[in-house]
């Protein structure tokens, strides 16, 4: 399974970006997909995750500003990021937990996409 992320870039504080992540490969079903981020000098943290039943989890710091959604048919998730703050900057990593066609369950992480927010 490969995770292809897109949508990173540079914005001014208060601006918006939309990240997308498409999972391709021998996927039978989707357990969860989401985004982590890592800023320089900081630990990686969960940003948002969407579960197979549609429920979502967000970091407290992004609640009310970020929205994660999915396109089940395409095994794709989107992260709409509004009212961006400089502290939202970092490398954003898409990750997913899938049941593969052969029946095993595995987690995957894609390459990071950079988000820069200028004040």
Coordinates of C-alpha atoms in Angstrom, one line a residue:
X1 CA 0.0 0.0 0.0
X2 CA 1.3 3.4 -0.9
X3 CA 0.0 6.7 0.5
X4 CA 0.2 9.7 -1.8
X5 CA -0.1 13.1 -0.1
X6 CA -0.7 16.4 -1.7
X7 CA -1.7 19.9 -0.9
X8 CA 1.1 21.2 1.4
X9 CA 2.5 24.7 0.9
X10 CA 3.0 28.2 2.3
X11 CA 0.3 30.5 3.6
X12 CA 0.0 33.5 5.8
X13 CA -1.5 33.2 9.3
X14 CA -5.3 33.0 9.0
X15 CA -5.2 31.3 5.7
X16 CA -6.3 27.9 4.6
X17 CA -4.8 24.8 3.0
X18 CA -6.3 21.5 2.1
X19 CA -4.3 18.3 2.3
X20 CA -5.3 15.1 0.5
X21 CA -4.0 11.6 0.9
X22 CA -4.9 8.7 -1.4
X23 CA -4.1 5.1 -0.5
X24 CA -3.4 2.7 -3.4
X25 CA -2.7 -1.0 -3.2
X26 CA -4.3 -4.3 -2.2
X27 CA -6.8 -2.9 0.2
X28 CA -9.8 -4.8 1.3
X29 CA -11.1 -2.4 3.9
X30 CA -10.3 0.8 5.6
X31 CA -9.9 0.9 9.4
X32 CA -8.7 4.5 9.8
X33 CA -6.7 7.2 8.1
X34 CA -5.4 10.4 9.4
X35 CA -2.6 12.9 9.7
X36 CA 0.3 13.4 12.1
X37 CA 2.6 16.4 12.1
X38 CA 6.1 17.2 13.3
X39 CA 7.5 20.6 13.8
X40 CA 11.2 21.2 14.2
X41 CA 12.4 20.3 17.7
X42 CA 9.0 18.8 18.6
X43 CA 7.6 15.4 18.9
X44 CA 5.3 14.0 16.3
X45 CA 1.7 14.5 17.2
X46 CA -1.7 13.3 16.0
X47 CA -3.6 16.1 14.1
X48 CA -6.7 14.3 13.0
X49 CA -8.0 10.8 12.3
X50 CA -11.2 9.4 10.7
X51 CA -12.4 5.9 11.6
X52 CA -14.2 3.4 9.4
X53 CA -17.5 4.3 11.0
X54 CA -17.1 8.0 10.2
X55 CA -16.1 9.1 13.7
X56 CA -13.2 11.5 14.0
X57 CA -10.5 12.5 16.4
X58 CA -8.7 15.8 16.5
X59 CA -5.8 17.3 18.5
X60 CA -7.2 19.9 20.9
X61 CA -5.1 22.6 19.2
X62 CA -6.9 22.2 15.9
X63 CA -10.5 21.5 16.9
X64 CA -12.9 23.9 15.3
X65 CA -10.3 24.9 12.6
X66 CA -9.5 21.6 10.9
X67 CA -11.9 19.1 9.3
X68 CA -11.0 15.6 8.2
X69 CA -13.2 13.9 5.6
X70 CA -13.0 10.8 3.4
X71 CA -14.0 9.5 0.0
X72 CA -14.5 5.8 0.7
X73 CA -14.7 4.8 -2.9
X74 CA -11.2 6.2 -3.5
X75 CA -9.6 5.4 -0.1
X76 CA -8.8 9.1 0.1
X77 CA -8.9 11.5 3.0
X78 CA -8.8 15.2 3.0
X79 CA -7.8 17.6 5.7
X80 CA -9.2 21.1 5.4
X81 CA -7.2 23.5 7.5
X82 CA -8.6 26.9 8.2
X83 CA -7.4 29.8 10.3
X84 CA -3.9 28.5 10.2
X85 CA -1.5 29.6 12.9
X86 CA 2.3 29.7 12.8
X87 CA 2.3 26.8 15.3
X88 CA 0.5 24.7 12.8
X89 CA 3.6 24.6 10.6
X90 CA 5.5 21.4 10.1
X91 CA 5.8 18.2 8.2
X92 CA 2.4 16.5 7.8
X93 CA 2.4 12.7 7.5
X94 CA -0.6 10.8 6.2
X95 CA -1.1 7.4 7.8
X96 CA -3.6 4.6 7.5
X97 CA -4.6 1.3 9.0
X98 CA -6.0 -1.2 6.5
X99 CA -7.1 -4.7 6.1
X100 CA -5.4 -6.0 3.1
X101 CA -6.9 -8.3 0.5
X102 CA -5.0 -11.3 1.9
X103 CA -6.6 -10.7 5.2
X104 CA -3.8 -9.2 7.3
X105 CA -4.1 -5.8 9.0
X106 CA -1.3 -3.3 8.6
X107 CA -0.5 0.3 9.2
X108 CA 1.3 2.5 6.7
X109 CA 2.7 6.0 6.7
X110 CA 3.4 8.2 3.7
X111 CA 6.1 10.7 3.1
X112 CA 5.7 14.1 4.7
X113 CA 4.3 17.2 3.1
X114 CA 5.5 20.5 4.3
X115 CA 3.1 23.2 5.7
X116 CA 4.6 26.7 6.3
X117 CA 2.6 29.4 8.0
X118 CA 4.0 32.9 8.1
X119 CA 3.0 35.4 10.8

